[in-house]
GROMACS .gro file of C-alpha atoms in nm:
model
  218
    1MET     CA    1   0.000   0.000   0.000
    2ALA     CA    2   0.148   0.332  -0.103
    3MET     CA    3   0.187   0.589   0.168
    4VAL     CA    4   0.093   0.942   0.062
    5ALA     CA    5   0.162   1.239   0.283
    6MET     CA    6  -0.155   1.435   0.345
    7GLN     CA    7  -0.150   1.808   0.405
    8THR     CA    8  -0.419   1.976   0.608
    9ALA     CA    9  -0.503   2.329   0.506
   10ALA     CA   10  -0.431   2.578   0.780
   11PRO     CA   11  -0.751   2.719   0.931
   12LYS     CA   12  -0.835   3.066   0.813
   13ALA     CA   13  -0.797   3.338   1.071
   14PRO     CA   14  -1.129   3.496   1.158
   15ALA     CA   15  -1.190   3.828   0.990
   16THR     CA   16  -1.113   4.123   1.211
   17PRO     CA   17  -1.425   4.331   1.255
   18PRO     CA   18  -1.391   4.703   1.190
   19VAL     CA   19  -1.322   4.914   1.495
   20ARG     CA   20  -1.636   5.118   1.548
   21PRO     CA   21  -1.598   5.465   1.700
   22ALA     CA   22  -1.810   5.545   2.004
   23LEU     CA   23  -1.874   5.857   2.207
   24ASP     CA   24  -1.997   5.863   2.565
   25ILE     CA   25  -2.214   6.171   2.628
   26SER     CA   26  -2.348   6.298   2.958
   27LEU     CA   27  -2.533   6.614   3.055
   28GLU     CA   28  -2.448   6.819   3.363
   29LYS     CA   29  -2.659   7.089   3.524
   30LYS     CA   30  -2.540   7.359   3.763
   31GLY     CA   31  -2.786   7.434   4.040
   32ALA     CA   32  -2.850   7.769   4.205
   33SER     CA   33  -2.605   7.680   4.484
   34GLY     CA   34  -2.334   7.594   4.231
   35LYS     CA   35  -2.373   7.218   4.280
   36ILE     CA   36  -2.312   7.021   3.959
   37GLU     CA   37  -2.548   6.731   3.895
   38ALA     CA   38  -2.538   6.464   3.624
   39MET     CA   39  -2.865   6.450   3.430
   40ALA     CA   40  -3.022   6.180   3.214
   41ALA     CA   41  -3.007   6.236   2.838
   42ASP     CA   42  -3.387   6.245   2.821
   43HIS     CA   43  -3.431   6.495   3.105
   44VAL     CA   44  -3.665   6.785   3.032
   45PHE     CA   45  -3.494   7.110   3.134
   46GLU     CA   46  -3.647   7.442   3.233
   47ALA     CA   47  -3.580   7.777   3.069
   48GLY     CA   48  -3.285   7.941   3.244
   49ASP     CA   49  -3.115   7.613   3.341
   50THR     CA   50  -2.739   7.614   3.290
   51ILE     CA   51  -2.599   7.296   3.139
   52ARG     CA   52  -2.292   7.153   2.974
   53PHE     CA   53  -2.189   6.831   2.798
   54ARG     CA   54  -1.921   6.593   2.919
   55ILE     CA   55  -1.796   6.362   2.645
   56LYS     CA   56  -1.546   6.079   2.624
   57SER     CA   57  -1.432   5.927   2.295
   58ASP     CA   58  -1.288   5.580   2.241
   59TYR     CA   59  -1.075   5.696   1.949
   60ASP     CA   60  -0.878   5.998   1.826
   61GLY     CA   61  -1.075   6.240   1.612
   62TYR     CA   62  -1.244   6.578   1.590
   63LEU     CA   63  -1.586   6.671   1.724
   64TYR     CA   64  -1.823   6.926   1.570
   65VAL     CA   65  -2.155   7.024   1.728
   66MET     CA   66  -2.421   7.237   1.556
   67ASP     CA   67  -2.761   7.328   1.699
   68GLN     CA   68  -3.102   7.409   1.558
   69GLY     CA   69  -3.281   7.572   1.849
   70SER     CA   70  -3.653   7.542   1.918
   71SER     CA   71  -3.685   7.891   1.764
   72GLY     CA   72  -3.539   7.765   1.434
   73HIS     CA   73  -3.208   7.946   1.480
   74PHE     CA   74  -2.911   7.738   1.360
   75ALA     CA   75  -2.568   7.794   1.515
   76THR     CA   76  -2.225   7.638   1.541
   77VAL     CA   77  -2.193   7.534   1.905
   78PHE     CA   78  -1.848   7.373   1.901
   79PRO     CA   79  -1.581   7.463   1.809
   80SER     CA   80  -1.649   7.832   1.853
   81GLY     CA   81  -1.501   8.141   2.011
   82GLU     CA   82  -1.737   8.110   2.306
   83ALA     CA   83  -1.719   7.733   2.365
   84GLY     CA   84  -1.354   7.671   2.275
   85ALA     CA   85  -1.164   7.641   1.948
   86ASP     CA   86  -0.976   7.313   2.006
   87ASN     CA   87  -1.215   7.034   1.908
   88ALA     CA   88  -0.964   6.746   1.897
   89VAL     CA   89  -1.065   6.447   2.111
   90LYS     CA   90  -0.821   6.182   2.227
   91ARG     CA   91  -0.902   5.825   2.311
   92GLY     CA   92  -0.994   5.770   2.674
   93GLN     CA   93  -0.990   6.138   2.773
   94SER     CA   94  -1.286   6.333   2.910
   95TYR     CA   95  -1.383   6.674   2.769
   96LEU     CA   96  -1.633   6.944   2.856
   97ILE     CA   97  -1.843   7.144   2.611
   98PRO     CA   98  -1.817   7.439   2.648
   99ALA     CA   99  -1.445   7.373   2.681
  100THR     CA  100  -1.370   7.711   2.839
  101ASP     CA  101  -1.310   7.774   3.209
  102ASP     CA  102  -1.643   7.747   3.393
  103GLY     CA  103  -1.829   7.754   3.061
  104TRP     CA  104  -2.202   7.673   3.051
  105PHE     CA  105  -2.494   7.696   2.811
  106GLU     CA  106  -2.818   7.860   2.921
  107VAL     CA  107  -3.138   7.686   2.813
  108SER     CA  108  -3.359   7.933   2.626
  109GLY     CA  109  -3.612   7.965   2.346
  110PRO     CA  110  -3.969   7.843   2.308
  111ALA     CA  111  -4.064   7.517   2.480
  112GLY     CA  112  -3.969   7.229   2.255
  113PHE     CA  113  -3.657   7.048   2.140
  114ASP     CA  114  -3.318   7.183   2.043
  115VAL     CA  115  -3.174   6.949   1.780
  116LEU     CA  116  -2.798   6.924   1.816
  117TYR     CA  117  -2.601   6.760   1.535
  118PHE     CA  118  -2.294   6.568   1.657
  119LEU     CA  119  -2.036   6.510   1.385
  120LEU     CA  120  -1.735   6.297   1.475
  121SER     CA  121  -1.458   6.283   1.216
  122PRO     CA  122  -1.113   6.119   1.205
  123THR     CA  123  -0.976   6.428   1.027
  124THR     CA  124  -1.038   6.799   1.055
  125ILE     CA  125  -1.323   6.950   0.853
  126ALA     CA  126  -1.358   7.315   0.764
  127PRO     CA  127  -1.647   7.449   0.977
  128PRO     CA  128  -1.916   7.679   0.835
  129THR     CA  129  -1.785   8.023   0.752
  130ALA     CA  130  -2.073   8.201   0.925
  131GLY     CA  131  -2.149   8.174   1.295
  132SER     CA  132  -2.520   8.109   1.261
  133PHE     CA  133  -2.789   8.038   1.007
  134VAL     CA  134  -3.163   8.002   0.979
  135ALA     CA  135  -3.229   7.639   0.898
  136PRO     CA  136  -3.473   7.570   0.614
  137GLY     CA  137  -3.812   7.416   0.680
  138PRO     CA  138  -4.063   7.460   0.961
  139VAL     CA  139  -3.966   7.418   1.324
  140SER     CA  140  -4.133   7.124   1.496
  141SER     CA  141  -4.431   7.220   1.710
  142LEU     CA  142  -4.385   6.919   1.939
  143LYS     CA  143  -4.353   6.996   2.310
  144PRO     CA  144  -4.184   6.773   2.569
  145ARG     CA  145  -4.414   6.549   2.772
  146CYS     CA  146  -4.315   6.401   3.106
  147ASN     CA  147  -4.300   6.024   3.137
  148ASP     CA  148  -4.579   5.984   3.394
  149ALA     CA  149  -4.447   5.662   3.547
  150ILE     CA  150  -4.100   5.803   3.612
  151PHE     CA  151  -4.237   6.142   3.716
  152ARG     CA  152  -4.454   5.981   3.984
  153ALA     CA  153  -4.177   5.751   4.104
  154ARG     CA  154  -3.881   5.990   4.110
  155GLY     CA  155  -4.026   6.334   4.058
  156GLU     CA  156  -3.810   6.377   3.746
  157CYS     CA  157  -3.953   6.494   3.414
  158THR     CA  158  -3.816   6.293   3.122
  159ASP     CA  159  -3.926   6.252   2.762
  160VAL     CA  160  -3.847   5.929   2.578
  161SER     CA  161  -3.798   6.116   2.249
  162ALA     CA  162  -3.513   6.324   2.393
  163GLY     CA  163  -3.147   6.228   2.372
  164PRO     CA  164  -2.942   6.085   2.082
  165ALA     CA  165  -3.105   5.944   1.770
  166ALA     CA  166  -3.000   5.831   1.425
  167LEU     CA  167  -3.062   6.052   1.124
  168PRO     CA  168  -3.281   5.864   0.873
  169SER     CA  169  -3.104   5.812   0.543
  170SER     CA  170  -3.374   6.014   0.368
  171ALA     CA  171  -3.360   6.307   0.611
  172PRO     CA  172  -3.199   6.618   0.458
  173LEU     CA  173  -2.921   6.793   0.642
  174PRO     CA  174  -2.948   7.163   0.725
  175ALA     CA  175  -2.779   7.364   0.451
  176PRO     CA  176  -2.471   7.462   0.660
  177LEU     CA  177  -2.403   7.096   0.743
  178ALA     CA  178  -2.448   6.943   0.399
  179PRO     CA  179  -2.098   7.033   0.266
  180LEU     CA  180  -1.937   6.899   0.585
  181ALA     CA  181  -2.126   6.578   0.646
  182GLY     CA  182  -2.308   6.484   0.328
  183SER     CA  183  -2.121   6.150   0.308
  184ALA     CA  184  -2.099   6.081   0.681
  185SER     CA  185  -2.229   5.751   0.817
  186ARG     CA  186  -2.569   5.764   0.989
  187ASP     CA  187  -2.557   5.406   1.114
  188ILE     CA  188  -2.540   5.421   1.494
  189THR     CA  189  -2.620   5.223   1.807
  190VAL     CA  190  -2.738   5.386   2.130
  191VAL     CA  191  -2.686   5.246   2.479
  192LYS     CA  192  -2.860   5.445   2.752
  193LYS     CA  193  -2.724   5.444   3.106
  194LYS     CA  194  -2.843   5.613   3.422
  195ASP     CA  195  -2.653   5.940   3.379
  196SER     CA  196  -2.501   5.907   3.032
  197VAL     CA  197  -2.550   5.755   2.691
  198THR     CA  198  -2.301   5.586   2.459
  199VAL     CA  199  -2.339   5.634   2.084
  200GLY     CA  200  -2.150   5.390   1.865
  201SER     CA  201  -2.110   5.400   1.488
  202GLY     CA  202  -2.182   5.120   1.245
  203GLY     CA  203  -1.893   5.245   1.033
  204ASP     CA  204  -1.522   5.230   1.101
  205ARG     CA  205  -1.269   5.492   1.203
  206THR     CA  206  -1.196   5.606   0.849
  207ALA     CA  207  -1.524   5.792   0.789
  208PRO     CA  208  -1.715   6.064   0.975
  209VAL     CA  209  -2.035   5.976   1.160
  210ILE     CA  210  -2.330   6.208   1.227
  211TYR     CA  211  -2.634   6.186   1.454
  212THR     CA  212  -2.866   6.412   1.648
  213PHE     CA  213  -2.912   6.481   2.017
  214ARG     CA  214  -3.256   6.620   2.104
  215LEU     CA  215  -3.242   6.845   2.409
  216ALA     CA  216  -3.589   6.884   2.564
  217HIS     CA  217  -3.693   7.191   2.757
  218HIS     CA  218  -4.003   7.371   2.880
   0.00000   0.00000   0.00000
């Protein structure tokens, strides 16, 4: 009987999944006494509240934040002269927005939802040349509504439609954002925690990702 050496093919190494960028976002509110309190992403704020964002990225990149207020006014929130010009984020580090010393945003405008656009990019992008714009289209007439079960249990007004959300593929971008993020990924995952929310991207680190954060206020 002839002996024939048999060779077994080496097993293929499993494909390495793409590294998906994620951003941890939390809201902080400063009380009248100066005490700083972490707030849920779906908290409904009151006019005059002073708030800021605390973010932590799991990869190196650049963060851009634009806002369409409940009045319809569209503005570049970050980077800006008021909120800080350095928008680079490093993996594992925590940042505040506004990034200036003791910087805060004051909640204002008609009761409703501010729609903040978070754009995370691996490379720098030229921001809009103007500081603010009027976004096209009507402003939503929706008003925040307290989640009755949570309101009765904890005395905290929250609205389930507030916080981060994906931009539908068919949803148009406001005119100032279109040149910056027209090709950005809109595929995201959202994991809500008690005092923060983590937004992950379905894309990899080589492309920008964009999503909205709806800030509810009375």
